[in-house]
GROMACS .gro file of C-alpha atoms in nm:
model
  133
    1MET     CA    1  -9.131   5.915   6.029
    2LYS     CA    2  -9.319   5.825   5.648
    3ILE     CA    3  -9.196   6.005   5.349
    4VAL     CA    4  -9.231   5.979   5.014
    5ILE     CA    5  -8.934   5.994   4.782
    6ASP     CA    6  -8.957   6.151   4.428
    7THR     CA    7  -8.757   5.967   4.153
    8ASN     CA    8  -8.516   6.210   4.114
    9VAL     CA    9  -8.401   6.211   4.433
   10VAL     CA   10  -8.372   5.806   4.401
   11ILE     CA   11  -8.175   5.835   4.082
   12SER     CA   12  -7.948   6.089   4.254
   13GLY     CA   13  -7.872   5.897   4.560
   14THR     CA   14  -7.824   5.559   4.323
   15PHE     CA   15  -7.593   5.691   4.073
   16PHE     CA   16  -7.461   6.035   4.263
   17GLY     CA   17  -7.449   6.039   4.634
   18GLY     CA   18  -7.469   6.359   4.857
   19TYR     CA   19  -7.791   6.394   5.039
   20PRO     CA   20  -7.981   6.172   4.847
   21GLN     CA   21  -7.791   5.914   4.929
   22SER     CA   22  -7.794   5.965   5.257
   23ILE     CA   23  -8.192   5.968   5.280
   24LEU     CA   24  -8.173   5.604   5.124
   25ARG     CA   25  -7.948   5.496   5.349
   26ALA     CA   26  -8.156   5.618   5.610
   27VAL     CA   27  -8.458   5.429   5.503
   28VAL     CA   28  -8.218   5.099   5.479
   29GLU     CA   29  -8.132   5.171   5.790
   30GLY     CA   30  -8.491   5.190   5.878
   31LYS     CA   31  -8.445   5.560   6.028
   32VAL     CA   32  -8.707   5.663   5.792
   33LEU     CA   33  -9.012   5.463   5.601
   34ALA     CA   34  -9.043   5.558   5.268
   35SER     CA   35  -9.400   5.475   5.123
   36ALA     CA   36  -9.443   5.396   4.739
   37THR     CA   37  -9.710   5.261   4.449
   38THR     CA   38  -9.619   5.004   4.236
   39GLU     CA   39  -9.647   5.306   3.998
   40ILE     CA   40  -9.391   5.524   4.144
   41VAL     CA   41  -9.176   5.171   4.189
   42ASP     CA   42  -9.186   5.129   3.837
   43GLU     CA   43  -9.089   5.475   3.753
   44TYR     CA   44  -8.789   5.446   3.985
   45MET     CA   45  -8.686   5.117   3.755
   46GLU     CA   46  -8.752   5.279   3.445
   47ILE     CA   47  -8.560   5.563   3.471
   48THR     CA   48  -8.291   5.394   3.637
   49GLU     CA   49  -8.265   5.159   3.323
   50ARG     CA   50  -8.212   5.451   3.141
   51MET     CA   51  -7.952   5.594   3.310
   52LEU     CA   52  -7.779   5.276   3.251
   53GLN     CA   53  -7.845   5.254   2.891
   54ARG     CA   54  -7.709   5.634   2.853
   55GLY     CA   55  -7.414   5.538   3.118
   56GLN     CA   56  -7.502   5.809   3.299
   57GLY     CA   57  -7.316   5.776   3.648
   58ARG     CA   58  -7.216   5.442   3.809
   59ILE     CA   59  -7.514   5.237   3.963
   60ARG     CA   60  -7.460   5.169   4.310
   61LYS     CA   61  -7.660   4.856   4.365
   62GLU     CA   62  -7.589   4.830   4.744
   63ILE     CA   63  -7.768   5.111   4.773
   64LEU     CA   64  -8.062   5.057   4.545
   65PHE     CA   65  -8.158   4.723   4.627
   66PRO     CA   66  -8.179   4.764   4.999
   67PHE     CA   67  -8.368   5.062   4.965
   68MET     CA   68  -8.595   4.920   4.722
   69GLU     CA   69  -8.652   4.610   4.955
   70LYS     CA   70  -8.716   4.831   5.250
   71LEU     CA   71  -8.988   5.031   5.060
   72HIS     CA   72  -9.327   5.046   5.220
   73LEU     CA   73  -9.561   4.928   4.890
   74ILE     CA   74  -9.909   5.075   4.912
   75GLU     CA   75 -10.264   5.097   4.747
   76PRO     CA   76 -10.338   5.430   4.549
   77HIS     CA   77 -10.678   5.536   4.672
   78SER     CA   78 -10.649   5.916   4.636
   79ASP     CA   79 -10.637   6.080   4.291
   80ILE     CA   80 -10.471   6.419   4.354
   81HIS     CA   81 -10.467   6.672   4.090
   82VAL     CA   82 -10.277   7.025   4.221
   83SER     CA   83  -9.927   6.977   4.094
   84ARG     CA   84  -9.862   7.202   3.707
   85ASP     CA   85  -9.705   6.856   3.625
   86PRO     CA   86  -9.992   6.640   3.615
   87ASP     CA   87  -9.715   6.341   3.627
   88ASP     CA   88  -9.562   6.445   3.978
   89ASP     CA   89  -9.943   6.406   4.127
   90LYS     CA   90  -9.887   6.076   4.208
   91PHE     CA   91  -9.623   6.161   4.444
   92ILE     CA   92  -9.853   6.367   4.623
   93SER     CA   93 -10.120   6.102   4.623
   94CYS     CA   94  -9.926   5.839   4.743
   95ALA     CA   95  -9.794   6.084   5.046
   96ASN     CA   96 -10.171   6.147   5.159
   97ASP     CA   97 -10.254   5.777   5.117
   98ALA     CA   98  -9.983   5.698   5.339
   99LYS     CA   99 -10.046   5.946   5.530
  100ALA     CA  100  -9.652   6.089   5.487
  101LEU     CA  101  -9.517   6.390   5.632
  102TYR     CA  102  -9.285   6.477   5.360
  103ILE     CA  103  -9.245   6.458   4.991
  104VAL     CA  104  -8.863   6.479   4.936
  105SER     CA  105  -8.799   6.612   4.587
  106GLY     CA  106  -8.569   6.786   4.360
  107ASP     CA  107  -8.847   6.853   4.119
  108ALA     CA  108  -8.944   7.239   4.060
  109ASP     CA  109  -9.293   7.138   3.978
  110LEU     CA  110  -9.308   6.981   4.344
  111LEU     CA  111  -9.128   7.199   4.539
  112VAL     CA  112  -9.323   7.522   4.439
  113LEU     CA  113  -9.606   7.386   4.584
  114GLY     CA  114  -9.423   7.418   4.947
  115ARG     CA  115  -9.735   7.200   5.104
  116TYR     CA  116 -10.019   6.998   5.017
  117GLU     CA  117 -10.225   6.980   5.334
  118ASN     CA  118 -10.037   6.849   5.624
  119ILE     CA  119  -9.749   6.699   5.381
  120GLU     CA  120  -9.451   6.919   5.338
  121ILE     CA  121  -9.261   6.911   4.996
  122ILE     CA  122  -8.896   6.983   5.076
  123THR     CA  123  -8.545   6.910   4.895
  124ALA     CA  124  -8.327   6.644   5.036
  125LYS     CA  125  -8.078   6.908   5.152
  126GLU     CA  126  -8.322   7.006   5.390
  127PHE     CA  127  -8.466   6.699   5.514
  128CYS     CA  128  -8.095   6.572   5.592
  129GLU     CA  129  -8.025   6.894   5.773
  130ARG     CA  130  -8.364   6.871   6.001
  131TYR     CA  131  -8.327   6.475   6.055
  132LEU     CA  132  -8.028   6.334   5.914
  133GLN     CA  133  -7.754   6.543   6.133
   0.00000   0.00000   0.00000
């Protein structure tokens, strides 16, 4: 199953645990294929660095590094503009190009969409309850 993971889920899973961490572990264990573009990976790293500089939470390198290694990097082709926050459109474009079934997010600007074509936009909790129990 292919998914795209929003930055807030990666950060939550890396620093705090819970459902987001379960998703990152599922990617590391090969249960789920997560796709991203270099722009998305750059955002993951930029926000991680900001969290570290602010001393917000404790980074779990044993989760983050294996997760980053398992990411399926794709070349972006789509240029979709449907989110009320234009910065979130990259996740929809990536999911479209990767032919992902889900975008996993905690961002209200994405979640309010619910779906884009064949891509469902759901929370980490919803994803875990459906597929990782």
